[in-house]
XYZ file of N, CA, C and O in Angstrom:
860
model
N -25.040 -20.473 26.016
C -25.945 -19.688 25.181
C -25.153 -18.851 24.177
O -24.117 -18.273 24.512
N -25.622 -18.799 22.954
C -24.977 -18.009 21.920
C -25.051 -16.533 22.268
O -26.042 -16.044 22.801
N -24.017 -15.805 21.935
C -23.951 -14.374 22.220
C -24.892 -13.589 21.309
O -25.050 -13.915 20.135
N -25.511 -12.562 21.850
C -26.381 -11.675 21.084
C -25.593 -11.004 19.962
O -24.518 -10.438 20.181
N -26.096 -11.083 18.731
C -25.439 -10.451 17.596
C -25.487 -8.936 17.710
O -26.388 -8.355 18.310
N -24.510 -8.288 17.073
C -24.465 -6.835 17.032
C -25.388 -6.298 15.933
O -25.959 -7.054 15.145
N -25.465 -5.005 15.853
C -26.386 -4.318 14.944
C -26.154 -4.679 13.474
O -27.124 -4.997 12.748
N -24.916 -4.622 13.016
C -24.653 -4.797 11.583
C -25.089 -6.152 11.036
O -25.770 -6.218 10.010
N -24.710 -7.272 11.672
C -25.183 -8.561 11.142
C -26.697 -8.722 11.232
O -27.312 -9.319 10.345
N -27.319 -8.187 12.285
C -28.782 -8.270 12.388
C -29.427 -7.478 11.261
O -30.378 -7.940 10.619
N -28.893 -6.299 11.003
C -29.439 -5.482 9.906
C -29.346 -6.234 8.580
O -30.305 -6.277 7.804
N -28.211 -6.855 8.332
C -28.015 -7.577 7.069
C -28.941 -8.789 6.987
O -29.493 -9.087 5.917
N -29.139 -9.482 8.091
C -30.043 -10.636 8.113
C -31.442 -10.215 7.680
O -32.057 -10.844 6.800
N -31.963 -9.154 8.268
C -33.328 -8.743 7.957
C -33.437 -8.045 6.604
O -34.500 -8.098 5.965
N -32.345 -7.447 6.162
C -32.336 -6.896 4.806
C -32.476 -8.023 3.783
O -33.179 -7.885 2.776
N -31.833 -9.151 4.066
C -31.949 -10.308 3.168
C -33.342 -10.911 3.227
O -33.912 -11.298 2.205
N -33.905 -11.009 4.432
C -35.283 -11.495 4.557
C -36.229 -10.606 3.749
O -37.108 -11.089 3.030
N -36.051 -9.301 3.871
C -36.925 -8.361 3.157
C -36.754 -8.478 1.646
O -37.745 -8.417 0.904
N -35.527 -8.664 1.211
C -35.283 -8.804 -0.228
C -35.933 -10.078 -0.763
O -36.467 -10.100 -1.876
N -35.901 -11.140 0.034
C -36.480 -12.411 -0.395
C -38.002 -12.383 -0.377
O -38.659 -12.982 -1.241
N -38.582 -11.680 0.603
C -40.052 -11.595 0.720
C -40.394 -10.303 1.460
O -40.381 -10.266 2.689
N -40.732 -9.291 0.706
C -40.921 -7.955 1.276
C -42.128 -7.871 2.198
O -42.119 -7.122 3.172
N -43.185 -8.612 1.892
C -44.419 -8.543 2.664
C -44.833 -9.946 3.137
O -45.769 -10.540 2.613
N -44.145 -10.478 4.137
C -44.495 -11.827 4.627
C -45.875 -11.825 5.273
O -46.271 -10.837 5.895
N -46.586 -12.912 5.099
C -47.941 -13.001 5.622
C -48.073 -14.170 6.603
O -47.426 -15.207 6.439
N -48.942 -14.005 7.577
C -49.274 -15.113 8.463
C -50.051 -16.163 7.688
O -50.722 -15.855 6.696
N -49.984 -17.391 8.131
C -50.581 -18.491 7.370
C -51.933 -18.959 7.917
O -52.485 -19.935 7.422
N -52.468 -18.268 8.901
C -53.789 -18.614 9.422
C -54.868 -17.862 8.643
O -54.838 -16.635 8.541
N -55.822 -18.605 8.099
C -56.910 -17.989 7.340
C -57.875 -17.282 8.290
O -58.223 -17.794 9.358
N -58.337 -16.097 7.891
C -59.304 -15.343 8.675
C -59.980 -14.325 7.768
O -59.451 -13.991 6.701
N -61.140 -13.834 8.192
C -61.879 -12.872 7.370
C -62.077 -11.537 8.080
O -62.455 -10.554 7.442
N -61.828 -11.489 9.375
C -61.937 -10.248 10.139
C -61.158 -10.416 11.447
O -60.531 -11.470 11.682
N -61.172 -9.372 12.284
C -60.403 -9.419 13.524
C -60.873 -10.545 14.438
O -60.067 -11.216 15.093
N -62.183 -10.770 14.493
C -62.711 -11.818 15.366
C -62.237 -13.208 14.934
O -61.785 -14.002 15.761
N -62.345 -13.501 13.654
C -61.920 -14.833 13.196
C -60.410 -14.998 13.333
O -59.924 -16.127 13.516
N -59.667 -13.900 13.281
C -58.226 -13.990 13.525
C -57.969 -14.380 14.970
O -57.134 -15.254 15.250
N -58.665 -13.754 15.913
C -58.523 -14.111 17.327
C -58.829 -15.593 17.533
O -58.064 -16.317 18.186
N -59.919 -16.054 16.956
C -60.314 -17.452 17.103
C -59.274 -18.380 16.488
O -58.865 -19.378 17.102
N -58.817 -18.058 15.291
C -57.835 -18.912 14.605
C -56.542 -19.021 15.400
O -55.979 -20.114 15.550
N -56.069 -17.891 15.912
C -54.819 -17.920 16.679
C -55.010 -18.699 17.977
O -54.147 -19.481 18.384
N -56.145 -18.517 18.628
C -56.416 -19.258 19.857
C -56.475 -20.767 19.592
O -56.012 -21.575 20.401
N -57.017 -21.156 18.453
C -57.103 -22.573 18.098
C -55.754 -23.160 17.698
O -55.570 -24.378 17.727
N -54.808 -22.301 17.326
C -53.539 -22.789 16.770
C -52.552 -23.290 17.815
O -51.530 -23.884 17.455
N -52.821 -23.067 19.095
C -51.927 -23.556 20.143
C -51.810 -25.078 20.052
O -52.817 -25.790 20.026
N -50.587 -25.579 19.983
C -50.306 -27.005 19.874
C -51.018 -27.629 18.672
O -51.480 -28.773 18.725
N -51.131 -26.854 17.601
C -51.724 -27.349 16.356
C -51.025 -26.646 15.195
O -50.419 -25.590 15.380
N -51.106 -27.229 14.021
C -50.495 -26.598 12.854
C -51.464 -25.597 12.228
O -52.688 -25.750 12.329
N -50.917 -24.593 11.564
C -51.767 -23.626 10.873
C -52.609 -24.327 9.801
O -53.783 -24.004 9.615
N -52.009 -25.285 9.130
C -52.727 -26.030 8.091
C -53.931 -26.755 8.678
O -55.023 -26.759 8.097
N -53.731 -27.378 9.841
C -54.823 -28.094 10.490
C -55.925 -27.157 10.951
O -57.118 -27.483 10.849
N -55.546 -25.985 11.471
C -56.537 -25.000 11.901
C -57.322 -24.486 10.710
O -58.555 -24.368 10.754
N -56.626 -24.192 9.617
C -57.304 -23.681 8.422
C -58.325 -24.679 7.884
O -59.411 -24.300 7.429
N -57.987 -25.952 7.947
C -58.905 -26.987 7.473
C -60.162 -27.020 8.342
O -61.282 -27.158 7.835
N -59.966 -26.855 9.649
C -61.102 -26.913 10.576
C -61.981 -25.667 10.505
O -63.196 -25.746 10.689
N -61.372 -24.519 10.240
C -62.140 -23.272 10.266
C -62.726 -22.891 8.910
O -63.514 -21.944 8.834
N -62.382 -23.607 7.868
C -62.878 -23.267 6.524
C -64.401 -23.203 6.492
O -64.994 -22.261 5.957
N -65.051 -24.196 7.069
C -66.513 -24.212 7.114
C -67.054 -23.449 8.317
O -68.116 -22.825 8.247
N -66.301 -23.468 9.425
C -66.739 -22.784 10.643
C -66.961 -21.294 10.402
O -67.992 -20.729 10.795
N -65.998 -20.649 9.750
C -66.086 -19.203 9.576
C -67.149 -18.788 8.554
O -67.501 -17.609 8.475
N -67.665 -19.740 7.815
C -68.776 -19.430 6.906
C -70.081 -19.221 7.677
O -70.971 -18.505 7.220
N -70.165 -19.862 8.834
C -71.405 -19.778 9.622
C -71.236 -19.003 10.924
O -72.227 -18.636 11.557
N -69.983 -18.766 11.336
C -69.755 -18.083 12.617
C -68.542 -17.167 12.491
O -67.443 -17.525 12.908
N -68.765 -15.985 11.933
C -67.668 -15.040 11.755
C -67.800 -13.812 12.655
O -67.082 -12.829 12.487
N -68.710 -13.891 13.629
C -68.853 -12.841 14.642
C -69.071 -13.523 15.990
O -69.482 -14.693 16.045
N -68.809 -12.809 17.082
C -69.038 -13.415 18.396
C -70.470 -13.907 18.599
O -70.684 -15.000 19.131
N -71.446 -13.114 18.171
C -72.834 -13.513 18.379
C -73.188 -14.746 17.557
O -73.900 -15.644 18.039
N -72.709 -14.824 16.346
C -72.973 -16.007 15.517
C -72.336 -17.251 16.136
O -72.887 -18.348 16.045
N -71.155 -17.070 16.770
C -70.503 -18.208 17.419
C -71.332 -18.666 18.614
O -71.502 -19.877 18.844
N -71.855 -17.718 19.368
C -72.715 -18.066 20.506
C -73.983 -18.756 20.029
O -74.455 -19.714 20.648
N -74.538 -18.284 18.931
C -75.743 -18.901 18.371
C -75.452 -20.317 17.873
O -76.305 -21.206 17.974
N -74.248 -20.515 17.354
C -73.843 -21.852 16.886
C -73.798 -22.827 18.059
O -74.284 -23.952 17.969
N -73.193 -22.390 19.153
C -73.138 -23.213 20.360
C -71.899 -24.092 20.439
O -71.267 -24.410 19.428
N -71.570 -24.480 21.664
C -70.341 -25.234 21.926
C -70.330 -26.596 21.245
O -69.308 -27.010 20.685
N -71.436 -27.330 21.284
C -71.465 -28.677 20.704
C -71.229 -28.639 19.194
O -70.463 -29.448 18.650
N -71.867 -27.692 18.504
C -71.678 -27.578 17.062
C -70.268 -27.097 16.734
O -69.661 -27.526 15.740
N -69.736 -26.213 17.585
C -68.357 -25.755 17.398
C -67.387 -26.920 17.498
O -66.454 -27.047 16.691
N -67.603 -27.780 18.472
C -66.742 -28.958 18.648
C -66.724 -29.812 17.386
O -65.671 -30.318 16.971
N -67.859 -29.968 16.755
C -67.920 -30.767 15.526
C -67.040 -30.183 14.436
O -66.459 -30.919 13.636
N -66.907 -28.873 14.406
C -66.061 -28.223 13.398
C -64.568 -28.378 13.701
O -63.754 -28.486 12.779
N -64.209 -28.360 14.992
C -62.786 -28.281 15.353
C -62.240 -29.545 16.006
O -61.133 -29.535 16.545
N -62.983 -30.641 15.960
C -62.558 -31.844 16.694
C -61.313 -32.506 16.121
O -60.761 -33.414 16.742
N -60.838 -32.058 14.966
C -59.584 -32.586 14.419
C -58.365 -31.861 14.994
O -57.223 -32.254 14.732
N -58.607 -30.808 15.781
C -57.524 -30.019 16.375
C -57.271 -30.491 17.801
O -58.203 -30.816 18.534
N -56.023 -30.514 18.215
C -55.679 -30.903 19.568
C -56.334 -30.019 20.616
O -56.524 -28.820 20.398
N -56.688 -30.613 21.748
C -57.314 -29.901 22.874
C -58.609 -29.204 22.456
O -58.965 -28.155 22.974
N -59.339 -29.821 21.529
C -60.490 -29.141 20.939
C -61.605 -28.839 21.944
O -62.303 -27.828 21.818
N -61.784 -29.666 22.953
C -62.855 -29.404 23.920
C -62.551 -28.155 24.755
O -63.422 -27.292 24.960
N -61.328 -28.067 25.236
C -60.925 -26.886 26.008
C -60.972 -25.641 25.134
O -61.436 -24.571 25.573
N -60.505 -25.773 23.901
C -60.499 -24.628 22.996
C -61.920 -24.184 22.656
O -62.194 -22.984 22.553
N -62.823 -25.132 22.502
C -64.216 -24.788 22.209
C -64.823 -24.003 23.374
O -65.524 -22.998 23.153
N -64.543 -24.445 24.591
C -65.061 -23.721 25.759
C -64.528 -22.287 25.782
O -65.277 -21.339 26.055
N -63.226 -22.142 25.489
C -62.625 -20.809 25.508
C -63.187 -19.916 24.403
O -63.395 -18.718 24.618
N -63.408 -20.491 23.227
C -63.964 -19.690 22.125
C -65.357 -19.185 22.478
O -65.699 -18.023 22.211
N -66.153 -20.032 23.090
C -67.491 -19.610 23.505
C -67.386 -18.540 24.593
O -68.090 -17.512 24.554
N -66.492 -18.742 25.554
C -66.329 -17.774 26.641
C -65.804 -16.439 26.121
O -66.271 -15.374 26.545
N -64.804 -16.478 25.227
C -64.268 -15.216 24.708
C -65.301 -14.506 23.843
O -65.369 -13.266 23.824
N -66.122 -15.272 23.139
C -67.184 -14.670 22.332
C -68.202 -13.976 23.228
O -68.662 -12.867 22.923
N -68.544 -14.627 24.348
C -69.488 -14.026 25.292
C -68.914 -12.747 25.891
O -69.623 -11.740 26.038
N -67.633 -12.772 26.229
C -67.009 -11.571 26.807
C -66.953 -10.438 25.776
O -67.160 -9.269 26.123
N -66.681 -10.773 24.527
C -66.668 -9.737 23.488
C -68.039 -9.076 23.363
O -68.142 -7.856 23.214
N -69.078 -9.874 23.435
C -70.437 -9.332 23.357
C -70.757 -8.489 24.591
O -71.282 -7.368 24.482
N -70.415 -9.013 25.770
C -70.781 -8.350 27.020
C -69.950 -7.094 27.306
O -70.479 -6.082 27.775
N -68.639 -7.181 27.049
C -67.735 -6.103 27.467
C -67.307 -5.167 26.340
O -66.883 -4.042 26.602
N -67.392 -5.644 25.095
C -66.849 -4.846 23.986
C -67.849 -4.661 22.841
O -67.446 -4.353 21.710
N -69.124 -4.856 23.122
C -70.178 -4.678 22.117
C -69.940 -5.509 20.858
O -70.312 -5.114 19.748
N -69.297 -6.661 21.030
C -69.072 -7.560 19.903
C -67.853 -7.240 19.062
O -67.560 -7.951 18.105
N -67.134 -6.164 19.427
C -65.941 -5.780 18.679
C -64.688 -6.328 19.348
O -64.633 -6.452 20.577
N -63.673 -6.607 18.555
C -62.391 -7.049 19.102
C -61.604 -5.819 19.548
O -61.381 -4.906 18.739
N -61.188 -5.754 20.808
C -60.450 -4.584 21.296
C -59.041 -4.527 20.703
O -58.496 -5.549 20.276
N -58.461 -3.333 20.719
C -57.157 -3.160 20.068
C -56.040 -2.825 21.041
O -55.037 -2.211 20.660
N -56.166 -3.245 22.299
C -55.051 -3.115 23.245
C -54.665 -4.504 23.735
O -55.513 -5.403 23.812
N -53.409 -4.662 24.078
C -52.936 -5.968 24.541
C -53.654 -6.386 25.815
O -54.065 -7.537 25.966
N -53.812 -5.454 26.757
C -54.450 -5.787 28.031
C -55.884 -6.253 27.824
O -56.323 -7.238 28.426
N -56.618 -5.559 26.957
C -58.007 -5.948 26.704
C -58.077 -7.291 26.009
O -58.927 -8.134 26.327
N -57.191 -7.525 25.056
C -57.163 -8.815 24.363
C -56.834 -9.943 25.333
O -57.450 -11.011 25.296
N -55.891 -9.697 26.241
C -55.498 -10.730 27.197
C -56.577 -10.986 28.241
O -56.503 -11.974 28.976
N -57.580 -10.115 28.309
C -58.691 -10.350 29.231
C -59.671 -11.383 28.679
O -60.549 -11.851 29.399
N -59.499 -11.748 27.404
C -60.385 -12.732 26.784
C -59.935 -14.144 27.163
O -58.743 -14.451 27.130
N -60.859 -15.029 27.539
C -60.507 -16.409 27.891
C -59.736 -17.096 26.754
O -60.129 -17.027 25.586
N -58.618 -17.728 27.110
C -57.829 -18.455 26.118
C -56.893 -17.603 25.310
O -56.183 -18.114 24.432
N -56.854 -16.301 25.584
C -55.974 -15.394 24.840
C -54.840 -14.940 25.750
O -55.063 -14.259 26.749
N -53.620 -15.332 25.395
C -52.440 -14.922 26.140
C -51.662 -13.855 25.396
O -52.124 -13.313 24.384
N -50.489 -13.570 25.873
C -49.668 -12.502 25.287
C -49.335 -12.775 23.828
O -49.397 -11.870 22.991
N -48.991 -14.031 23.517
C -48.613 -14.343 22.134
C -49.785 -14.115 21.190
O -49.626 -13.483 20.135
N -50.952 -14.622 21.554
C -52.137 -14.438 20.712
C -52.451 -12.954 20.549
O -52.739 -12.482 19.438
N -52.390 -12.212 21.646
C -52.660 -10.775 21.586
C -51.686 -10.076 20.645
O -52.083 -9.227 19.837
N -50.418 -10.433 20.720
C -49.416 -9.809 19.860
C -49.646 -10.137 18.388
O -49.447 -9.288 17.513
N -50.053 -11.369 18.101
C -50.343 -11.741 16.714
C -51.484 -10.895 16.174
O -51.409 -10.359 15.056
N -52.537 -10.765 16.945
C -53.707 -10.001 16.502
C -53.350 -8.525 16.320
O -53.722 -7.903 15.320
N -52.621 -7.959 17.260
C -52.206 -6.557 17.151
C -51.353 -6.331 15.903
O -51.508 -5.326 15.199
N -50.472 -7.278 15.624
C -49.579 -7.138 14.476
C -50.306 -7.339 13.158
O -50.205 -6.516 12.236
N -51.077 -8.402 13.057
C -51.676 -8.765 11.779
C -52.893 -7.917 11.427
O -53.137 -7.643 10.251
N -53.651 -7.509 12.434
C -54.875 -6.767 12.130
C -54.689 -5.260 12.215
O -55.148 -4.517 11.364
N -53.978 -4.817 13.272
C -53.812 -3.375 13.453
C -52.419 -2.879 13.050
O -52.104 -1.705 13.211
N -51.576 -3.775 12.585
C -50.250 -3.406 12.066
C -49.376 -2.711 13.118
O -48.595 -1.813 12.803
N -49.534 -3.159 14.352
C -48.651 -2.711 15.428
C -47.399 -3.599 15.394
O -47.519 -4.815 15.251
N -46.193 -3.031 15.517
C -44.978 -3.845 15.425
C -44.713 -4.677 16.682
O -43.667 -4.559 17.323
N -45.690 -5.509 17.053
C -45.537 -6.396 18.207
C -44.851 -7.685 17.774
O -44.850 -8.049 16.595
N -44.291 -8.393 18.747
C -43.518 -9.597 18.448
C -44.105 -10.799 19.179
O -44.016 -10.895 20.401
N -44.743 -11.673 18.430
C -45.367 -12.865 19.005
C -44.366 -14.017 18.958
O -44.136 -14.601 17.903
N -43.771 -14.327 20.082
C -42.705 -15.334 20.127
C -43.294 -16.735 20.299
O -43.863 -17.057 21.339
N -43.151 -17.550 19.255
C -43.563 -18.951 19.336
C -42.319 -19.828 19.381
O -41.191 -19.327 19.516
N -42.487 -21.129 19.260
C -41.329 -22.039 19.348
C -40.337 -21.810 18.204
O -39.130 -21.953 18.394
N -40.850 -21.456 17.017
C -39.963 -21.234 15.873
C -39.081 -20.003 16.093
O -37.877 -20.028 15.832
N -39.675 -18.925 16.573
C -38.915 -17.705 16.823
C -37.951 -17.905 17.980
O -36.794 -17.464 17.915
N -38.400 -18.581 19.032
C -37.524 -18.827 20.182
C -36.292 -19.615 19.752
O -35.162 -19.283 20.132
N -36.514 -20.648 18.937
C -35.405 -21.469 18.455
C -34.473 -20.674 17.550
O -33.255 -20.662 17.741
N -35.043 -20.003 16.568
C -34.226 -19.246 15.620
C -33.479 -18.102 16.304
O -32.288 -17.881 16.055
N -34.170 -17.381 17.185
C -33.531 -16.256 17.862
C -32.315 -16.676 18.659
O -31.269 -16.011 18.618
N -32.423 -17.799 19.359
C -31.307 -18.275 20.176
C -30.245 -18.999 19.368
O -29.057 -18.910 19.686
N -30.621 -19.699 18.334
C -29.631 -20.376 17.490
C -28.757 -19.369 16.744
O -27.540 -19.515 16.668
N -29.401 -18.386 16.182
C -28.713 -17.454 15.290
C -28.006 -16.334 16.025
O -27.051 -15.748 15.506
N -28.498 -16.004 17.220
C -27.973 -14.851 17.930
C -28.745 -13.578 17.630
O -28.409 -12.512 18.145
N -29.794 -13.683 16.831
C -30.596 -12.513 16.482
C -31.342 -11.971 17.702
O -31.425 -10.762 17.927
N -31.899 -12.881 18.507
C -32.653 -12.471 19.705
C -32.457 -13.538 20.766
O -33.140 -14.560 20.770
N -31.531 -13.295 21.657
C -31.141 -14.293 22.656
C -31.903 -14.069 23.959
O -32.012 -12.938 24.439
N -32.452 -15.152 24.506
C -33.167 -15.045 25.772
C -33.517 -16.406 26.323
O -33.684 -17.364 25.571
N -33.669 -16.492 27.648
C -33.950 -17.767 28.299
C -35.435 -18.130 28.284
O -35.787 -19.270 28.537
N -36.294 -17.158 28.018
C -37.730 -17.434 27.935
C -38.329 -16.547 26.858
O -37.650 -15.684 26.292
N -39.615 -16.761 26.575
C -40.231 -16.060 25.444
C -40.306 -14.552 25.673
O -40.181 -13.770 24.720
N -40.501 -14.132 26.922
C -40.566 -12.698 27.194
C -39.201 -12.055 26.960
O -39.107 -10.952 26.394
N -38.134 -12.751 27.358
C -36.782 -12.232 27.143
C -36.463 -12.147 25.651
O -35.829 -11.187 25.192
N -36.909 -13.145 24.872
C -36.686 -13.113 23.428
C -37.504 -11.988 22.791
O -37.012 -11.280 21.901
N -38.731 -11.811 23.250
C -39.555 -10.706 22.745
C -38.855 -9.367 22.982
O -38.793 -8.513 22.100
N -38.321 -9.175 24.172
C -37.625 -7.942 24.498
C -36.353 -7.800 23.647
O -36.031 -6.693 23.188
N -35.651 -8.904 23.413
C -34.443 -8.850 22.597
C -34.757 -8.440 21.159
O -34.002 -7.682 20.533
N -35.882 -8.941 20.639
C -36.305 -8.546 19.285
C -36.563 -7.047 19.246
O -36.095 -6.331 18.357
N -37.305 -6.553 20.219
C -37.645 -5.128 20.268
C -36.399 -4.261 20.447
O -36.316 -3.163 19.891
N -35.439 -4.763 21.216
C -34.250 -3.976 21.524
C -33.204 -3.996 20.408
O -32.489 -2.998 20.214
N -33.106 -5.109 19.679
C -31.968 -5.281 18.771
C -32.298 -5.211 17.279
O -31.419 -4.901 16.471
N -33.518 -5.513 16.901
C -33.845 -5.485 15.470
C -34.179 -4.056 15.066
O -34.994 -3.392 15.709
N -33.537 -3.545 14.004
C -33.771 -2.163 13.583
C -35.249 -1.869 13.346
O -36.007 -2.732 12.896
N -35.645 -0.647 13.638
C -37.047 -0.244 13.603
C -37.713 -0.516 12.266
O -38.889 -0.886 12.216
N -36.985 -0.343 11.178
C -37.599 -0.508 9.850
C -38.031 -1.944 9.562
O -38.810 -2.189 8.632
N -37.535 -2.889 10.355
C -37.889 -4.300 10.168
C -38.878 -4.809 11.211
O -39.311 -5.959 11.142
N -39.210 -4.002 12.193
C -40.015 -4.467 13.321
C -41.407 -4.957 12.905
O -41.911 -5.928 13.451
N -42.033 -4.299 11.947
C -43.394 -4.659 11.569
C -43.509 -6.105 11.109
O -44.438 -6.824 11.469
N -42.541 -6.553 10.305
C -42.608 -7.905 9.738
C -41.652 -8.892 10.410
O -41.569 -10.044 9.986
N -40.953 -8.445 11.438
C -39.902 -9.277 12.037
C -40.410 -10.647 12.467
O -39.791 -11.673 12.184
N -41.543 -10.683 13.165
C -41.964 -11.979 13.703
C -42.417 -12.921 12.597
O -42.193 -14.132 12.676
N -42.984 -12.398 11.493
C -43.347 -13.284 10.392
C -42.115 -13.819 9.668
O -42.061 -15.004 9.314
N -41.126 -12.969 9.436
C -39.898 -13.463 8.814
C -39.266 -14.568 9.655
O -38.830 -15.592 9.136
N -39.227 -14.364 10.968
C -38.591 -15.352 11.845
C -39.408 -16.635 11.955
O -38.839 -17.735 11.975
N -40.732 -16.509 12.036
C -41.577 -17.705 12.089
C -41.394 -18.543 10.831
O -41.181 -19.763 10.896
N -41.478 -17.911 9.683
C -41.373 -18.638 8.415
C -39.991 -19.253 8.251
O -39.855 -20.387 7.771
N -38.951 -18.518 8.663
C -37.594 -19.062 8.563
C -37.423 -20.246 9.509
O -36.832 -21.267 9.138
N -37.967 -20.113 10.720
C -37.869 -21.212 11.680
C -38.686 -22.425 11.274
O -38.292 -23.566 11.511
N -39.810 -22.190 10.633
C -40.703 -23.277 10.233
C -40.163 -24.054 9.035
O -40.281 -25.286 8.991
N -39.582 -23.357 8.076
C -39.224 -24.003 6.812
C -37.725 -24.166 6.570
O -37.327 -24.964 5.727
N -36.891 -23.429 7.288
C -35.441 -23.514 7.067
C -34.710 -23.904 8.351
O -34.041 -24.935 8.403
N -34.861 -23.110 9.387
C -34.162 -23.371 10.648
C -34.990 -24.328 11.502
O -35.418 -24.018 12.612
N -35.197 -25.523 10.967
C -36.059 -26.513 11.607
C -35.429 -27.058 12.885
O -34.218 -27.023 13.064
N -36.277 -27.614 13.740
C -35.808 -28.070 15.044
C -34.803 -29.206 14.946
O -33.716 -29.146 15.526
N -35.139 -30.250 14.203
C -34.297 -31.444 14.190
C -33.204 -31.420 13.125
O -32.093 -31.867 13.355
N -33.537 -30.888 11.967
C -32.548 -30.869 10.895
C -32.653 -29.565 10.118
O -33.285 -29.493 9.069
N -31.998 -28.537 10.623
C -32.041 -27.246 9.932
C -31.384 -27.337 8.554
O -30.401 -28.051 8.372
N -31.961 -26.613 7.609
C -31.461 -26.660 6.231
C -30.367 -25.612 6.035
O -30.492 -24.680 5.228
N -29.276 -25.788 6.762
C -28.221 -24.781 6.783
C -27.547 -24.589 5.421
O -27.118 -23.485 5.087
N -27.467 -25.648 4.641
C -26.755 -25.553 3.363
C -27.446 -24.617 2.379
O -26.811 -24.070 1.477
N -28.750 -24.415 2.538
C -29.489 -23.541 1.630
C -29.978 -22.271 2.327
O -30.770 -21.520 1.751
N -29.513 -22.010 3.532
C -29.964 -20.867 4.317
C -29.352 -19.574 3.790
O -28.126 -19.477 3.632
N -30.163 -18.568 3.541
C -29.668 -17.328 2.961
C -28.902 -16.461 3.950
O -28.299 -15.454 3.561
N -28.890 -16.838 5.237
C -28.126 -16.062 6.216
C -27.044 -16.915 6.888
O -26.544 -16.560 7.952
N -26.667 -18.000 6.269
C -25.722 -18.924 6.895
C -24.428 -18.241 7.315
O -23.897 -18.504 8.388
N -23.928 -17.339 6.492
C -22.643 -16.689 6.789
C -22.744 -15.692 7.945
O -21.716 -15.272 8.502
N -23.961 -15.340 8.330
C -24.157 -14.364 9.406
C -24.620 -15.010 10.702
O -24.622 -14.376 11.757
N -25.027 -16.258 10.629
C -25.601 -16.973 11.763
C -24.519 -17.544 12.663
O -23.497 -18.048 12.189
N -24.745 -17.509 13.967
C -23.775 -18.026 14.931
C -24.078 -19.440 15.410
O -23.476 -19.914 16.361
N -24.992 -20.128 14.747
C -25.339 -21.496 15.157
C -24.107 -22.369 15.057
O -23.533 -22.580 13.975
N -23.682 -22.935 16.169
C -22.418 -23.678 16.235
C -22.438 -24.974 15.450
O -21.384 -25.499 15.081
N -23.625 -25.533 15.188
C -23.709 -26.825 14.514
C -24.175 -26.671 13.061
O -24.651 -27.621 12.454
N -23.990 -25.500 12.479
C -24.548 -25.259 11.154
C -23.810 -25.970 10.039
O -24.255 -25.957 8.899
N -22.703 -26.618 10.357
C -21.992 -27.381 9.334
C -22.355 -28.860 9.373
O -21.645 -29.703 8.827
N -23.517 -29.190 9.978
C -23.888 -30.601 10.122
C -24.487 -31.173 8.861
O -24.639 -32.386 8.750
N -24.895 -30.329 7.869
C -25.581 -30.886 6.699
C -24.607 -31.567 5.756
O -23.424 -31.588 5.946
C-alpha cells in the first residue's frame, strides 16, 4: 500500500484542484433535497449520465415523496428501467418515500442517522446529500475516490470508511467542503481505473502512484 502523503503535498494538490475549478459540482440532476436523495440512491452501479436520462421526465411528475407514492411503483419502474437493478431500486424509492411521509412529514432530514434510516440509503448516499444540499463537509467515498486516494497517497485506507477517515484527518479544512467532488471528478476523468491519464495530470509531480510513467 502506498504511504499516506504528508500535509504539504496534500495542500498543494488541493490548491491546484481549487485553482482549476473553484466550485466543483456533482453531476446528478435534481431540483430539491428529495430528488437528490432519489437520484443518488438510483446511481448505485449506474452512471450519473444514465440516471439523469431516466429522471429527466420522472422528476417532472414526482418531485416530492407524496407525488412519488401517487405515481406508484409500476409507473416508477417504467421511468427507471434503463438503470441497473431498477426493480429493487424502485421498491426502495417507494419505501423511502413512504418513510419520509410517515416519519418526517414529507421533508428530507438533515442528519446522517436519519438519512440512513431511509430504505436504500447508506452512508455514502447520506454523505452526498449532506454535502450537496446542506453544505456539510462530509466525504462520500465511491470507487473513484477510493482508487484515487490510495493511488495518490492523498487518503490511504483498506476500506471506504478508512478512506473517509483519512480524508477528514489529512485534507486541510479549507478544502473539506469540495474535497469529495474534486476527487470524484479527478478519478472519473483523469485517474481512470484501467488507463489513468498521467501524462496530462495536473498533480503528477506530487502523486505517489508507482505506475504513473506507463503512458
